[in-house]
């Protein structure tokens, strides 16, 4: 079992100003993870820079609402929504 405490994960600021804490990352845990999970705070009016990973990502919206763009798809997301962005291996 692996338990990651949010407050024990170092916070850093990404290039686009997003406040981030990585909870699970395939390159940073001694597990065979096929996805990453991070706690990110995007301020009102701010956007996250488009990016892609070699692994899948899981997003869970805790508060607020916004637009999620993945490839050619666009969805309006809000608190309580979970989004799984998969990468086929």
PDB file as gemmi writes it, atoms N, CA and C in Angstrom:
CRYST1    1.000    1.000    1.000  90.00  90.00  90.00 P 1                      
ATOM      1  N   UNK A   1       0.848  -1.182   0.000  1.00  0.00           N  
ATOM      2  CA  UNK A   1       0.000   0.000   0.000  1.00  0.00           C  
ATOM      3  C   UNK A   1       0.886   1.235   0.000  1.00  0.00           C  
ATOM      4  N   UNK A   2       0.486   2.189  -0.780  1.00  0.00           N  
ATOM      5  CA  UNK A   2       1.182   3.478  -0.823  1.00  0.00           C  
ATOM      6  C   UNK A   2       0.178   4.559  -0.495  1.00  0.00           C  
ATOM      7  N   UNK A   3       0.468   5.337   0.522  1.00  0.00           N  
ATOM      8  CA  UNK A   3      -0.377   6.470   0.897  1.00  0.00           C  
ATOM      9  C   UNK A   3       0.458   7.728   0.714  1.00  0.00           C  
ATOM     10  N   UNK A   4      -0.051   8.638  -0.081  1.00  0.00           N  
ATOM     11  CA  UNK A   4       0.622   9.913  -0.291  1.00  0.00           C  
ATOM     12  C   UNK A   4      -0.190  11.008   0.408  1.00  0.00           C  
ATOM     13  N   UNK A   5       0.456  11.743   1.279  1.00  0.00           N  
ATOM     14  CA  UNK A   5      -0.184  12.859   1.974  1.00  0.00           C  
ATOM     15  C   UNK A   5       0.040  14.132   1.165  1.00  0.00           C  
ATOM     16  N   UNK A   6      -1.033  14.803   0.821  1.00  0.00           N  
ATOM     17  CA  UNK A   6      -0.928  16.015   0.012  1.00  0.00           C  
ATOM     18  C   UNK A   6       0.039  17.014   0.632  1.00  0.00           C  
ATOM     19  N   UNK A   7      -0.077  17.248   1.916  1.00  0.00           N  
ATOM     20  CA  UNK A   7       0.778  18.244   2.572  1.00  0.00           C  
ATOM     21  C   UNK A   7       2.241  17.824   2.645  1.00  0.00           C  
ATOM     22  N   UNK A   8       2.519  16.536   2.415  1.00  0.00           N  
ATOM     23  CA  UNK A   8       3.906  16.068   2.415  1.00  0.00           C  
ATOM     24  C   UNK A   8       4.542  16.186   1.031  1.00  0.00           C  
ATOM     25  N   UNK A   9       3.743  16.460   0.025  1.00  0.00           N  
ATOM     26  CA  UNK A   9       4.254  16.625  -1.342  1.00  0.00           C  
ATOM     27  C   UNK A   9       4.649  18.078  -1.555  1.00  0.00           C  
ATOM     28  N   UNK A  10       5.854  18.273  -2.016  1.00  0.00           N  
ATOM     29  CA  UNK A  10       6.357  19.632  -2.222  1.00  0.00           C  
ATOM     30  C   UNK A  10       5.543  20.355  -3.281  1.00  0.00           C  
ATOM     31  N   UNK A  11       5.146  21.587  -2.979  1.00  0.00           N  
ATOM     32  CA  UNK A  11       4.434  22.395  -3.959  1.00  0.00           C  
ATOM     33  C   UNK A  11       5.448  23.131  -4.822  1.00  0.00           C  
ATOM     34  N   UNK A  12       5.145  23.213  -6.113  1.00  0.00           N  
ATOM     35  CA  UNK A  12       5.976  24.001  -7.017  1.00  0.00           C  
ATOM     36  C   UNK A  12       5.066  24.740  -7.991  1.00  0.00           C  
ATOM     37  N   UNK A  13       5.612  25.752  -8.599  1.00  0.00           N  
ATOM     38  CA  UNK A  13       4.866  26.570  -9.549  1.00  0.00           C  
ATOM     39  C   UNK A  13       5.346  26.201 -10.957  1.00  0.00           C  
ATOM     40  N   UNK A  14       4.393  25.828 -11.810  1.00  0.00           N  
ATOM     41  CA  UNK A  14       4.763  25.469 -13.180  1.00  0.00           C  
ATOM     42  C   UNK A  14       5.018  26.726 -14.006  1.00  0.00           C  
ATOM     43  N   UNK A  15       5.491  26.553 -15.206  1.00  0.00           N  
ATOM     44  CA  UNK A  15       5.798  27.678 -16.088  1.00  0.00           C  
ATOM     45  C   UNK A  15       4.610  28.561 -16.406  1.00  0.00           C  
ATOM     46  N   UNK A  16       3.382  27.994 -16.310  1.00  0.00           N  
ATOM     47  CA  UNK A  16       2.193  28.798 -16.592  1.00  0.00           C  
ATOM     48  C   UNK A  16       1.546  29.351 -15.326  1.00  0.00           C  
ATOM     49  N   UNK A  17       2.200  29.161 -14.173  1.00  0.00           N  
ATOM     50  CA  UNK A  17       1.696  29.714 -12.924  1.00  0.00           C  
ATOM     51  C   UNK A  17       0.791  28.781 -12.123  1.00  0.00           C  
ATOM     52  N   UNK A  18       0.560  27.573 -12.610  1.00  0.00           N  
ATOM     53  CA  UNK A  18      -0.253  26.600 -11.874  1.00  0.00           C  
ATOM     54  C   UNK A  18       0.503  26.143 -10.631  1.00  0.00           C  
ATOM     55  N   UNK A  19      -0.191  26.124  -9.496  1.00  0.00           N  
ATOM     56  CA  UNK A  19       0.396  25.584  -8.257  1.00  0.00           C  
ATOM     57  C   UNK A  19       0.183  24.075  -8.262  1.00  0.00           C  
ATOM     58  N   UNK A  20       1.259  23.301  -8.151  1.00  0.00           N  
ATOM     59  CA  UNK A  20       1.193  21.863  -8.362  1.00  0.00           C  
ATOM     60  C   UNK A  20       1.866  21.089  -7.234  1.00  0.00           C  
ATOM     61  N   UNK A  21       1.247  19.944  -6.900  1.00  0.00           N  
ATOM     62  CA  UNK A  21       1.855  18.953  -6.001  1.00  0.00           C  
ATOM     63  C   UNK A  21       1.635  17.599  -6.661  1.00  0.00           C  
ATOM     64  N   UNK A  22       2.704  16.892  -6.966  1.00  0.00           N  
ATOM     65  CA  UNK A  22       2.584  15.580  -7.594  1.00  0.00           C  
ATOM     66  C   UNK A  22       2.398  14.507  -6.522  1.00  0.00           C  
ATOM     67  N   UNK A  23       1.263  13.832  -6.573  1.00  0.00           N  
ATOM     68  CA  UNK A  23       0.973  12.758  -5.625  1.00  0.00           C  
ATOM     69  C   UNK A  23       1.480  11.411  -6.128  1.00  0.00           C  
ATOM     70  N   UNK A  24       1.209  11.115  -7.374  1.00  0.00           N  
ATOM     71  CA  UNK A  24       1.657   9.863  -7.987  1.00  0.00           C  
ATOM     72  C   UNK A  24       2.228  10.168  -9.363  1.00  0.00           C  
ATOM     73  N   UNK A  25       3.401   9.637  -9.619  1.00  0.00           N  
ATOM     74  CA  UNK A  25       4.036   9.850 -10.912  1.00  0.00           C  
ATOM     75  C   UNK A  25       4.813   8.585 -11.262  1.00  0.00           C  
ATOM     76  N   UNK A  26       4.648   8.064 -12.473  1.00  0.00           N  
ATOM     77  CA  UNK A  26       5.289   6.796 -12.833  1.00  0.00           C  
ATOM     78  C   UNK A  26       6.811   6.811 -12.748  1.00  0.00           C  
ATOM     79  N   UNK A  27       7.425   7.969 -12.852  1.00  0.00           N  
ATOM     80  CA  UNK A  27       8.885   8.049 -12.773  1.00  0.00           C  
ATOM     81  C   UNK A  27       9.388   8.286 -11.351  1.00  0.00           C  
ATOM     82  N   UNK A  28       8.474   8.497 -10.395  1.00  0.00           N  
ATOM     83  CA  UNK A  28       8.905   8.901  -9.056  1.00  0.00           C  
ATOM     84  C   UNK A  28       8.476   7.959  -7.933  1.00  0.00           C  
ATOM     85  N   UNK A  29       7.705   6.925  -8.246  1.00  0.00           N  
ATOM     86  CA  UNK A  29       7.309   5.955  -7.240  1.00  0.00           C  
ATOM     87  C   UNK A  29       7.821   4.572  -7.660  1.00  0.00           C  
ATOM     88  N   UNK A  30       8.125   3.740  -6.681  1.00  0.00           N  
ATOM     89  CA  UNK A  30       8.626   2.395  -6.989  1.00  0.00           C  
ATOM     90  C   UNK A  30       7.490   1.425  -7.323  1.00  0.00           C  
ATOM     91  N   UNK A  31       6.540   1.890  -8.129  1.00  0.00           N  
ATOM     92  CA  UNK A  31       5.388   1.084  -8.539  1.00  0.00           C  
ATOM     93  C   UNK A  31       5.263   1.157 -10.050  1.00  0.00           C  
ATOM     94  N   UNK A  32       4.595   0.188 -10.629  1.00  0.00           N  
ATOM     95  CA  UNK A  32       4.331   0.230 -12.068  1.00  0.00           C  
ATOM     96  C   UNK A  32       3.040   1.005 -12.303  1.00  0.00           C  
ATOM     97  N   UNK A  33       3.148   2.305 -12.275  1.00  0.00           N  
ATOM     98  CA  UNK A  33       1.991   3.172 -12.512  1.00  0.00           C  
ATOM     99  C   UNK A  33       1.849   3.430 -14.000  1.00  0.00           C  
ATOM    100  N   UNK A  34       0.609   3.498 -14.444  1.00  0.00           N  
ATOM    101  CA  UNK A  34       0.346   3.800 -15.846  1.00  0.00           C  
ATOM    102  C   UNK A  34      -0.301   5.171 -15.990  1.00  0.00           C  
ATOM    103  N   UNK A  35      -0.272   5.954 -14.925  1.00  0.00           N  
ATOM    104  CA  UNK A  35      -0.866   7.285 -14.959  1.00  0.00           C  
ATOM    105  C   UNK A  35      -0.180   8.159 -13.922  1.00  0.00           C  
ATOM    106  N   UNK A  36      -0.426   9.444 -13.991  1.00  0.00           N  
ATOM    107  CA  UNK A  36       0.054  10.374 -12.970  1.00  0.00           C  
ATOM    108  C   UNK A  36      -1.156  11.008 -12.301  1.00  0.00           C  
ATOM    109  N   UNK A  37      -0.963  11.441 -11.069  1.00  0.00           N  
ATOM    110  CA  UNK A  37      -2.019  12.129 -10.330  1.00  0.00           C  
ATOM    111  C   UNK A  37      -1.361  13.270  -9.564  1.00  0.00           C  
ATOM    112  N   UNK A  38      -1.851  14.475  -9.804  1.00  0.00           N  
ATOM    113  CA  UNK A  38      -1.295  15.654  -9.147  1.00  0.00           C  
ATOM    114  C   UNK A  38      -2.431  16.524  -8.639  1.00  0.00           C  
ATOM    115  N   UNK A  39      -2.124  17.318  -7.629  1.00  0.00           N  
ATOM    116  CA  UNK A  39      -3.058  18.315  -7.116  1.00  0.00           C  
ATOM    117  C   UNK A  39      -2.613  19.642  -7.719  1.00  0.00           C  
ATOM    118  N   UNK A  40      -3.482  20.243  -8.515  1.00  0.00           N  
ATOM    119  CA  UNK A  40      -3.136  21.489  -9.194  1.00  0.00           C  
ATOM    120  C   UNK A  40      -4.167  22.559  -8.869  1.00  0.00           C  
ATOM    121  N   UNK A  41      -3.693  23.770  -8.703  1.00  0.00           N  
ATOM    122  CA  UNK A  41      -4.583  24.911  -8.484  1.00  0.00           C  
ATOM    123  C   UNK A  41      -4.362  25.884  -9.633  1.00  0.00           C  
ATOM    124  N   UNK A  42      -5.426  26.091 -10.401  1.00  0.00           N  
ATOM    125  CA  UNK A  42      -5.409  27.049 -11.507  1.00  0.00           C  
ATOM    126  C   UNK A  42      -6.312  28.200 -11.071  1.00  0.00           C  
ATOM    127  N   UNK A  43      -5.747  29.363 -10.931  1.00  0.00           N  
ATOM    128  CA  UNK A  43      -6.503  30.521 -10.449  1.00  0.00           C  
ATOM    129  C   UNK A  43      -7.567  30.957 -11.454  1.00  0.00           C  
ATOM    130  N   UNK A  44      -8.572  31.652 -10.950  1.00  0.00           N  
ATOM    131  CA  UNK A  44      -9.645  32.172 -11.795  1.00  0.00           C  
ATOM    132  C   UNK A  44      -9.050  33.021 -12.911  1.00  0.00           C  
ATOM    133  N   UNK A  45      -9.488  32.751 -14.137  1.00  0.00           N  
ATOM    134  CA  UNK A  45      -9.007  33.490 -15.297  1.00  0.00           C  
ATOM    135  C   UNK A  45      -7.698  32.981 -15.868  1.00  0.00           C  
ATOM    136  N   UNK A  46      -7.067  32.044 -15.189  1.00  0.00           N  
ATOM    137  CA  UNK A  46      -5.793  31.491 -15.626  1.00  0.00           C  
ATOM    138  C   UNK A  46      -6.031  30.236 -16.461  1.00  0.00           C  
ATOM    139  N   UNK A  47      -5.100  29.912 -17.346  1.00  0.00           N  
ATOM    140  CA  UNK A  47      -5.176  28.670 -18.114  1.00  0.00           C  
ATOM    141  C   UNK A  47      -3.901  27.875 -17.902  1.00  0.00           C  
ATOM    142  N   UNK A  48      -4.014  26.587 -18.070  1.00  0.00           N  
ATOM    143  CA  UNK A  48      -2.862  25.695 -17.996  1.00  0.00           C  
ATOM    144  C   UNK A  48      -2.319  25.528 -19.411  1.00  0.00           C  
ATOM    145  N   UNK A  49      -1.021  25.519 -19.555  1.00  0.00           N  
ATOM    146  CA  UNK A  49      -0.399  25.373 -20.860  1.00  0.00           C  
ATOM    147  C   UNK A  49      -0.661  23.974 -21.422  1.00  0.00           C  
ATOM    148  N   UNK A  50      -1.063  23.867 -22.677  1.00  0.00           N  
ATOM    149  CA  UNK A  50      -1.257  22.544 -23.283  1.00  0.00           C  
ATOM    150  C   UNK A  50       0.018  21.704 -23.175  1.00  0.00           C  
ATOM    151  N   UNK A  51      -0.150  20.439 -22.861  1.00  0.00           N  
ATOM    152  CA  UNK A  51       0.985  19.540 -22.713  1.00  0.00           C  
ATOM    153  C   UNK A  51       0.531  18.114 -22.971  1.00  0.00           C  
ATOM    154  N   UNK A  52       1.469  17.209 -23.123  1.00  0.00           N  
ATOM    155  CA  UNK A  52       1.145  15.788 -23.254  1.00  0.00           C  
ATOM    156  C   UNK A  52       2.224  14.986 -22.550  1.00  0.00           C  
ATOM    157  N   UNK A  53       1.802  13.860 -22.020  1.00  0.00           N  
ATOM    158  CA  UNK A  53       2.709  12.957 -21.316  1.00  0.00           C  
ATOM    159  C   UNK A  53       2.761  11.629 -22.043  1.00  0.00           C  
ATOM    160  N   UNK A  54       3.728  10.810 -21.668  1.00  0.00           N  
ATOM    161  CA  UNK A  54       3.802   9.473 -22.246  1.00  0.00           C  
ATOM    162  C   UNK A  54       2.941   8.487 -21.474  1.00  0.00           C  
ATOM    163  N   UNK A  55       2.353   8.950 -20.362  1.00  0.00           N  
ATOM    164  CA  UNK A  55       1.451   8.122 -19.565  1.00  0.00           C  
ATOM    165  C   UNK A  55       0.087   8.789 -19.511  1.00  0.00           C  
ATOM    166  N   UNK A  56      -0.878   8.102 -18.967  1.00  0.00           N  
ATOM    167  CA  UNK A  56      -2.221   8.649 -18.812  1.00  0.00           C  
ATOM    168  C   UNK A  56      -2.272   9.613 -17.633  1.00  0.00           C  
ATOM    169  N   UNK A  57      -3.306  10.435 -17.602  1.00  0.00           N  
ATOM    170  CA  UNK A  57      -3.507  11.367 -16.496  1.00  0.00           C  
ATOM    171  C   UNK A  57      -4.935  11.256 -15.991  1.00  0.00           C  
ATOM    172  N   UNK A  58      -5.098  11.485 -14.693  1.00  0.00           N  
ATOM    173  CA  UNK A  58      -6.415  11.508 -14.072  1.00  0.00           C  
ATOM    174  C   UNK A  58      -6.623  12.905 -13.500  1.00  0.00           C  
ATOM    175  N   UNK A  59      -7.763  13.497 -13.814  1.00  0.00           N  
ATOM    176  CA  UNK A  59      -8.124  14.807 -13.270  1.00  0.00           C  
ATOM    177  C   UNK A  59      -9.400  14.642 -12.463  1.00  0.00           C  
ATOM    178  N   UNK A  60      -9.439  15.267 -11.297  1.00  0.00           N  
ATOM    179  CA  UNK A  60     -10.664  15.302 -10.498  1.00  0.00           C  
ATOM    180  C   UNK A  60     -10.849  16.744 -10.068  1.00  0.00           C  
ATOM    181  N   UNK A  61     -11.952  17.344 -10.452  1.00  0.00           N  
ATOM    182  CA  UNK A  61     -12.190  18.757 -10.191  1.00  0.00           C  
ATOM    183  C   UNK A  61     -12.788  18.919  -8.798  1.00  0.00           C  
ATOM    184  N   UNK A  62     -12.056  19.620  -7.920  1.00  0.00           N  
ATOM    185  CA  UNK A  62     -12.496  19.819  -6.540  1.00  0.00           C  
ATOM    186  C   UNK A  62     -13.425  21.010  -6.388  1.00  0.00           C  
ATOM    187  N   UNK A  63     -13.143  22.078  -7.127  1.00  0.00           N  
ATOM    188  CA  UNK A  63     -13.998  23.259  -7.029  1.00  0.00           C  
ATOM    189  C   UNK A  63     -13.879  24.057  -8.319  1.00  0.00           C  
ATOM    190  N   UNK A  64     -14.862  24.893  -8.539  1.00  0.00           N  
ATOM    191  CA  UNK A  64     -14.868  25.747  -9.715  1.00  0.00           C  
ATOM    192  C   UNK A  64     -15.354  25.031 -10.957  1.00  0.00           C  
ATOM    193  N   UNK A  65     -15.110  25.660 -12.075  1.00  0.00           N  
ATOM    194  CA  UNK A  65     -15.492  25.077 -13.366  1.00  0.00           C  
ATOM    195  C   UNK A  65     -14.546  25.612 -14.420  1.00  0.00           C  
ATOM    196  N   UNK A  66     -14.530  24.969 -15.564  1.00  0.00           N  
ATOM    197  CA  UNK A  66     -13.657  25.417 -16.640  1.00  0.00           C  
ATOM    198  C   UNK A  66     -13.824  24.557 -17.861  1.00  0.00           C  
ATOM    199  N   UNK A  67     -12.924  24.728 -18.799  1.00  0.00           N  
ATOM    200  CA  UNK A  67     -12.922  23.960 -20.030  1.00  0.00           C  
ATOM    201  C   UNK A  67     -11.761  22.983 -20.000  1.00  0.00           C  
ATOM    202  N   UNK A  68     -12.018  21.747 -20.406  1.00  0.00           N  
ATOM    203  CA  UNK A  68     -10.979  20.735 -20.536  1.00  0.00           C  
ATOM    204  C   UNK A  68     -10.814  20.456 -22.015  1.00  0.00           C  
ATOM    205  N   UNK A  69      -9.612  20.675 -22.527  1.00  0.00           N  
ATOM    206  CA  UNK A  69      -9.293  20.418 -23.930  1.00  0.00           C  
ATOM    207  C   UNK A  69      -8.340  19.226 -23.984  1.00  0.00           C  
ATOM    208  N   UNK A  70      -8.748  18.164 -24.671  1.00  0.00           N  
ATOM    209  CA  UNK A  70      -7.881  17.018 -24.904  1.00  0.00           C  
ATOM    210  C   UNK A  70      -7.985  16.678 -26.383  1.00  0.00           C  
ATOM    211  N   UNK A  71      -6.857  16.809 -27.072  1.00  0.00           N  
ATOM    212  CA  UNK A  71      -6.830  16.642 -28.528  1.00  0.00           C  
ATOM    213  C   UNK A  71      -7.901  17.538 -29.136  1.00  0.00           C  
ATOM    214  N   UNK A  72      -8.835  16.983 -29.896  1.00  0.00           N  
ATOM    215  CA  UNK A  72      -9.878  17.778 -30.536  1.00  0.00           C  
ATOM    216  C   UNK A  72     -11.156  17.855 -29.717  1.00  0.00           C  
ATOM    217  N   UNK A  73     -11.127  17.314 -28.498  1.00  0.00           N  
ATOM    218  CA  UNK A  73     -12.324  17.295 -27.656  1.00  0.00           C  
ATOM    219  C   UNK A  73     -12.331  18.494 -26.703  1.00  0.00           C  
ATOM    220  N   UNK A  74     -13.509  18.992 -26.425  1.00  0.00           N  
ATOM    221  CA  UNK A  74     -13.708  20.075 -25.464  1.00  0.00           C  
ATOM    222  C   UNK A  74     -14.904  19.712 -24.599  1.00  0.00           C  
ATOM    223  N   UNK A  75     -14.713  19.779 -23.295  1.00  0.00           N  
ATOM    224  CA  UNK A  75     -15.806  19.530 -22.353  1.00  0.00           C  
ATOM    225  C   UNK A  75     -15.786  20.627 -21.293  1.00  0.00           C  
ATOM    226  N   UNK A  76     -16.951  21.053 -20.870  1.00  0.00           N  
ATOM    227  CA  UNK A  76     -17.066  21.948 -19.719  1.00  0.00           C  
ATOM    228  C   UNK A  76     -17.047  21.050 -18.490  1.00  0.00           C  
ATOM    229  N   UNK A  77     -16.153  21.333 -17.560  1.00  0.00           N  
ATOM    230  CA  UNK A  77     -16.019  20.511 -16.355  1.00  0.00           C  
ATOM    231  C   UNK A  77     -16.268  21.369 -15.128  1.00  0.00           C  
ATOM    232  N   UNK A  78     -16.687  20.694 -14.055  1.00  0.00           N  
ATOM    233  CA  UNK A  78     -16.994  21.409 -12.816  1.00  0.00           C  
ATOM    234  C   UNK A  78     -16.700  20.508 -11.635  1.00  0.00           C  
ATOM    235  N   UNK A  79     -16.831  21.053 -10.436  1.00  0.00           N  
ATOM    236  CA  UNK A  79     -16.561  20.310  -9.212  1.00  0.00           C  
ATOM    237  C   UNK A  79     -17.297  18.979  -9.218  1.00  0.00           C  
ATOM    238  N   UNK A  80     -16.583  17.920  -8.884  1.00  0.00           N  
ATOM    239  CA  UNK A  80     -17.152  16.584  -8.838  1.00  0.00           C  
ATOM    240  C   UNK A  80     -16.907  15.768 -10.093  1.00  0.00           C  
ATOM    241  N   UNK A  81     -16.399  16.393 -11.160  1.00  0.00           N  
ATOM    242  CA  UNK A  81     -16.122  15.669 -12.393  1.00  0.00           C  
ATOM    243  C   UNK A  81     -14.762  14.976 -12.323  1.00  0.00           C  
ATOM    244  N   UNK A  82     -14.682  13.780 -12.874  1.00  0.00           N  
ATOM    245  CA  UNK A  82     -13.422  13.049 -13.010  1.00  0.00           C  
ATOM    246  C   UNK A  82     -13.156  12.869 -14.501  1.00  0.00           C  
ATOM    247  N   UNK A  83     -11.929  13.105 -14.900  1.00  0.00           N  
ATOM    248  CA  UNK A  83     -11.541  12.989 -16.296  1.00  0.00           C  
ATOM    249  C   UNK A  83     -10.336  12.064 -16.363  1.00  0.00           C  
ATOM    250  N   UNK A  84     -10.410  11.072 -17.221  1.00  0.00           N  
ATOM    251  CA  UNK A  84      -9.288  10.168 -17.426  1.00  0.00           C  
ATOM    252  C   UNK A  84      -8.789  10.387 -18.846  1.00  0.00           C  
ATOM    253  N   UNK A  85      -7.570  10.876 -18.981  1.00  0.00           N  
ATOM    254  CA  UNK A  85      -6.943  11.100 -20.274  1.00  0.00           C  
ATOM    255  C   UNK A  85      -5.979   9.962 -20.497  1.00  0.00           C  
ATOM    256  N   UNK A  86      -6.350   9.026 -21.359  1.00  0.00           N  
ATOM    257  CA  UNK A  86      -5.528   7.836 -21.512  1.00  0.00           C  
ATOM    258  C   UNK A  86      -4.560   7.938 -22.665  1.00  0.00           C  
ATOM    259  N   UNK A  87      -3.439   7.286 -22.466  1.00  0.00           N  
ATOM    260  CA  UNK A  87      -2.431   7.152 -23.499  1.00  0.00           C  
ATOM    261  C   UNK A  87      -2.332   5.673 -23.809  1.00  0.00           C  
ATOM    262  N   UNK A  88      -2.501   5.323 -25.044  1.00  0.00           N  
ATOM    263  CA  UNK A  88      -2.403   3.916 -25.415  1.00  0.00           C  
ATOM    264  C   UNK A  88      -0.954   3.521 -25.504  1.00  0.00           C  
ATOM    265  N   UNK A  89      -0.630   2.430 -24.847  1.00  0.00           N  
ATOM    266  CA  UNK A  89       0.756   1.954 -24.830  1.00  0.00           C  
ATOM    267  C   UNK A  89       0.973   0.888 -25.872  1.00  0.00           C  
TER     268      UNK A  89                                                      
END                                                                             
